[in-house]
XYZ file of C-alpha atoms in Angstrom:
343
model
C 11.157 -29.917 26.300
C 7.948 -31.356 27.566
C 8.553 -30.294 31.124
C 9.485 -26.771 30.081
C 6.145 -26.255 28.226
C 3.931 -27.391 31.077
C 4.220 -24.228 33.170
C 3.436 -21.699 30.347
C 0.568 -23.735 29.086
C -0.835 -24.022 32.576
C -0.527 -20.355 33.103
C -2.212 -19.550 29.850
C -5.150 -21.864 30.598
C -5.505 -20.374 34.043
C -5.487 -16.842 32.615
C -8.101 -17.832 30.108
C -10.241 -19.397 32.868
C -9.906 -16.248 34.985
C -10.840 -13.905 32.178
C -13.826 -16.111 31.374
C -14.926 -16.124 34.939
C -14.555 -12.327 35.253
C -16.565 -11.899 32.024
C -19.258 -14.215 33.322
C -19.407 -12.337 36.643
C -19.671 -9.019 34.843
C -22.489 -10.322 32.652
C -24.370 -11.497 35.777
C -24.070 -7.986 37.222
C -25.989 -6.465 34.304
C -29.783 -6.396 34.319
C -31.007 -6.679 30.711
C -34.214 -5.023 29.496
C -35.598 -4.850 25.976
C -37.662 -2.417 23.986
C -39.609 -3.421 20.847
C -41.709 -0.671 19.353
C -42.297 0.956 16.008
C -39.345 3.319 15.504
C -39.870 3.835 11.710
C -43.064 4.269 9.803
C -46.267 6.320 10.088
C -46.815 5.711 13.824
C -43.162 5.775 14.874
C -43.885 8.891 17.050
C -45.368 6.472 19.621
C -42.348 4.190 19.699
C -39.768 6.914 19.652
C -41.301 8.711 22.591
C -41.506 5.504 24.615
C -37.918 4.695 23.824
C -36.819 8.188 24.823
C -38.617 8.100 28.129
C -37.194 4.675 28.903
C -33.666 5.736 27.930
C -33.872 8.730 30.242
C -35.008 6.587 33.155
C -32.234 4.032 32.587
C -29.634 6.733 32.284
C -30.793 8.342 35.555
C -30.858 5.003 37.337
C -27.484 3.889 36.210
C -26.015 7.246 37.149
C -27.392 6.820 40.696
C -25.968 3.366 41.107
C -28.405 1.142 39.233
C -30.568 -1.420 40.816
C -28.909 -2.617 44.041
C -25.579 -1.776 42.506
C -26.289 -3.475 39.204
C -26.378 -1.478 35.945
C -29.177 -1.706 33.409
C -28.518 -2.484 29.809
C -31.295 -1.533 27.286
C -31.623 -3.558 24.030
C -33.721 -1.524 21.526
C -35.414 -3.015 18.466
C -37.696 -1.522 15.727
C -40.786 -3.696 15.158
C -41.580 -1.533 12.054
C -45.279 -1.870 12.829
C -45.054 -5.366 11.427
C -46.252 -8.520 13.140
C -43.570 -10.827 11.965
C -40.780 -8.345 12.796
C -42.377 -7.824 16.183
C -42.338 -11.565 16.813
C -38.735 -11.971 15.723
C -37.684 -8.973 17.818
C -39.188 -10.538 20.926
C -37.563 -13.895 20.231
C -34.203 -12.194 19.791
C -34.571 -10.250 23.012
C -35.529 -13.383 24.866
C -32.425 -15.066 23.498
C -30.413 -12.056 24.728
C -31.613 -12.789 28.229
C -33.859 -9.770 28.961
C -36.167 -10.158 31.937
C -38.729 -7.717 30.508
C -39.684 -6.157 27.220
C -41.201 -2.685 26.927
C -43.730 -2.770 24.096
C -45.557 -2.889 21.892
C -46.956 0.502 21.075
C -50.258 -0.693 19.626
C -52.776 -3.372 20.687
C -52.503 -5.038 17.250
C -48.723 -5.577 17.604
C -49.119 -6.673 21.145
C -51.729 -9.195 20.225
C -49.334 -10.655 17.581
C -46.607 -11.594 20.105
C -48.528 -12.747 23.240
C -48.107 -16.462 22.479
C -44.267 -15.975 22.375
C -44.231 -13.954 25.601
C -46.393 -16.441 27.551
C -44.208 -19.355 26.440
C -41.058 -17.761 27.868
C -39.767 -16.323 31.139
C -40.191 -12.657 30.267
C -42.650 -9.855 31.035
C -44.140 -7.745 28.279
C -44.964 -4.300 29.664
C -46.855 -1.689 27.703
C -48.009 1.813 28.312
C -50.443 2.045 25.433
C -51.806 -1.366 24.369
C -55.309 -0.981 25.737
C -57.074 -3.747 23.852
C -59.930 -5.437 25.752
C -58.773 -8.914 24.634
C -55.928 -8.648 27.143
C -58.073 -7.734 30.151
C -58.338 -10.151 33.061
C -55.890 -12.687 31.728
C -53.356 -14.336 34.015
C -50.372 -14.104 31.642
C -47.066 -12.270 31.234
C -48.525 -9.092 29.767
C -48.838 -6.024 32.022
C -49.782 -2.487 31.241
C -49.719 0.993 32.888
C -53.072 1.967 31.342
C -56.783 1.036 31.571
C -58.377 -0.980 28.788
C -60.122 0.262 25.621
C -63.589 -0.156 27.070
C -62.856 2.221 29.961
C -61.346 4.801 27.537
C -64.321 4.519 25.182
C -66.852 5.038 27.970
C -64.960 8.017 29.312
C -64.745 9.496 25.833
C -68.456 8.975 25.168
C -69.475 10.617 28.413
C -67.234 13.592 27.846
C -68.388 14.017 24.222
C -72.109 13.777 24.949
C -71.769 16.282 27.878
C -69.730 18.742 25.709
C -72.138 18.966 22.832
C -75.010 21.206 21.929
C -75.672 19.051 18.814
C -75.634 15.346 19.395
C -74.764 14.112 15.892
C -71.280 12.667 15.367
C -69.196 11.100 12.603
C -66.465 8.525 13.368
C -63.093 8.317 11.472
C -60.580 5.573 12.220
C -57.084 4.590 11.052
C -56.497 1.130 9.632
C -54.015 -1.346 11.071
C -54.898 -1.373 14.758
C -58.190 -3.378 14.871
C -57.525 -4.758 18.413
C -57.880 -1.132 19.600
C -60.285 0.366 17.125
C -63.026 -2.308 16.958
C -63.798 -2.481 20.686
C -63.499 1.330 21.015
C -66.125 1.931 18.378
C -68.358 -0.803 19.753
C -68.294 0.429 23.352
C -68.425 4.153 22.394
C -71.347 3.626 20.014
C -73.445 1.639 22.523
C -72.885 4.186 25.285
C -73.182 7.267 23.086
C -76.414 6.248 21.336
C -77.929 5.110 24.696
C -77.599 8.657 25.885
C -79.261 10.156 22.835
C -76.274 10.553 20.581
C -76.573 9.817 16.819
C -73.750 8.245 14.831
C -74.050 9.744 11.367
C -71.454 7.512 9.562
C -68.097 5.840 9.943
C -65.078 6.172 7.616
C -61.594 4.751 7.525
C -58.428 6.616 6.512
C -54.943 5.600 5.762
C -51.623 7.218 5.110
C -51.590 9.259 1.911
C -52.333 12.894 1.003
C -54.933 12.089 -1.699
C -56.986 9.972 0.796
C -56.831 12.802 3.390
C -57.996 15.421 0.945
C -60.724 13.185 -0.486
C -62.047 12.305 2.998
C -61.952 16.006 4.107
C -64.090 16.919 1.105
C -66.517 14.024 1.703
C -67.159 14.775 5.407
C -67.422 18.537 4.533
C -70.371 17.611 2.313
C -71.913 15.659 5.173
C -71.114 18.562 7.531
C -71.270 16.776 10.901
C -71.069 19.105 13.927
C -68.742 16.651 15.735
C -66.105 14.174 14.648
C -64.506 11.363 16.676
C -61.096 10.525 15.147
C -59.813 7.145 16.410
C -56.637 7.664 14.407
C -52.896 8.039 14.513
C -51.528 11.552 15.094
C -50.184 11.453 11.525
C -53.640 10.775 10.017
C -55.428 13.261 12.233
C -52.942 16.098 11.637
C -53.358 15.823 7.920
C -57.152 15.521 8.152
C -57.558 18.653 10.197
C -55.193 20.546 7.825
C -57.216 19.703 4.727
C -60.441 20.428 6.559
C -59.191 23.890 7.570
C -58.133 24.537 3.992
C -61.670 24.069 2.722
C -63.225 25.945 5.618
C -64.745 22.909 7.428
C -64.431 23.296 11.294
C -66.375 20.779 13.325
C -65.652 19.909 16.916
C -62.839 17.345 16.808
C -62.382 14.610 19.443
C -59.715 11.938 19.535
C -57.946 9.349 21.706
C -54.648 8.621 23.298
C -53.519 7.022 19.984
C -53.155 10.525 18.540
C -51.673 12.017 21.760
C -48.122 12.619 20.514
C -46.000 15.591 19.493
C -46.632 14.527 15.862
C -50.167 15.946 16.044
C -48.975 19.482 16.772
C -45.844 19.256 14.657
C -47.666 18.185 11.504
C -51.131 19.624 12.238
C -49.903 23.134 13.232
C -52.615 25.670 14.030
C -55.230 23.354 12.480
C -54.702 20.975 15.388
C -55.719 23.570 18.001
C -58.878 22.799 19.862
C -58.851 19.038 19.407
C -59.915 17.288 22.568
C -58.014 14.127 23.497
C -59.065 11.455 26.012
C -55.854 10.552 27.794
C -54.627 9.424 31.156
C -51.965 12.059 31.088
C -52.051 15.777 31.963
C -49.354 17.758 30.155
C -50.090 20.683 32.491
C -49.206 18.639 35.560
C -47.448 20.983 38.026
C -46.226 18.357 40.518
C -42.536 18.598 41.396
C -41.927 15.055 40.154
C -43.429 15.687 36.716
C -41.734 19.037 36.351
C -38.361 17.479 37.066
C -38.982 14.803 34.574
C -40.220 17.277 31.951
C -37.121 19.439 32.352
C -34.767 16.474 32.122
C -36.587 15.154 29.038
C -36.478 18.530 27.318
C -32.765 18.899 28.010
C -32.059 15.365 26.826
C -34.212 15.202 23.679
C -35.109 18.853 22.907
C -38.879 18.164 22.855
C -41.932 18.135 25.126
C -42.704 14.774 26.632
C -45.861 12.978 25.423
C -47.955 10.268 27.101
C -45.707 7.586 25.528
C -42.597 9.311 26.914
C -44.159 9.377 30.400
C -45.124 5.656 29.979
C -41.601 4.638 28.923
C -40.103 6.535 31.953
C -42.698 5.167 34.327
C -42.405 1.495 33.242
C -38.681 1.601 33.842
C -39.240 3.010 37.274
C -41.791 0.315 38.128
C -39.537 -2.376 36.826
C -36.529 -1.022 38.767
C -38.519 -0.985 42.032
C -39.739 -4.573 41.476
C -36.300 -5.942 40.196
C -34.723 -4.644 43.414
C -36.973 -7.008 45.291
C -36.427 -9.997 42.944
C -32.624 -9.565 42.785
C -32.855 -8.685 39.128
C -34.513 -11.984 38.211
C -37.616 -12.837 36.274
C -38.846 -15.218 38.976
C -41.421 -13.397 41.136
C -41.273 -10.235 39.001
C -44.845 -10.315 37.823
C -46.335 -10.777 41.308
C -44.052 -8.174 42.715
C -45.306 -5.678 40.213
C -48.897 -6.548 40.697
C -48.574 -6.104 44.476
C -47.314 -2.557 43.790
C -50.868 -1.768 42.474
C -49.542 0.497 39.699
C -50.513 -1.578 36.735
C -53.468 -3.027 34.873
C -53.656 -6.671 33.781
């Protein structure tokens, strides 16, 4: 009886071992990437667009053979615009074995996770976290955009050259101090040094009563120009209420509001707003037109700056991972040598 059982047991154990080895080899063939951005809440338009752009890039890469024959698996998490959720998401993605995380959408959320990122073997790659606190650091955070100071200077110089009246009022959204504070500081210093006058500064947040009240308040002040350092959601409602009471200043804003949400919710009231962005939606290059068509067919919408960022980050990562054999080791330096990013 004992001898008769030896062969089946041995075969079963061997089969289990082979299945385990095959599963392990299959796992090693996959390159894991993570996304952690706000997919629900008032600024979810940023995160949803980045996710869509990244998904499109991954689908195209996998369809064409992946990275050196290895498929990419994308793990997507919603940080809910919350610091603790963002931190837990990144820890979960690191445990999952991702070599890079796309995120976070705002400078504030990015700031809240940097200690976790720098304590682990993972790259955090953003297309929109422009905070000056990240500039020049030798860490695991990379971005496809210049920092807030450069954006603020470019905005100031455009606004001052575009005006016949040099008085301006600033409105900002709450909850993204890492972006807003340095932007206002740099913009104000440069704008006033060139003869501009900052009339006043107001904050705004997230409900219809506050939008209407603020629109009425600024109408009484009647500034000729307004700089809105706000979410697309906040700005869309502000310009709508302003239009309803017949108030029509020159509106300027930043990349933070540069999403489809501004047009979708602002409608005709959003026409004429000037945005400072490192993205040209009228780009006629063959590469962009091909991306735009593919994005429209896949998601039924026009691509925004964040969609382009998500798509581009995946492309940069794919090129670099092909050189590092899909590994984290050497990934940062490989990307930096490509000269397509900002530290």
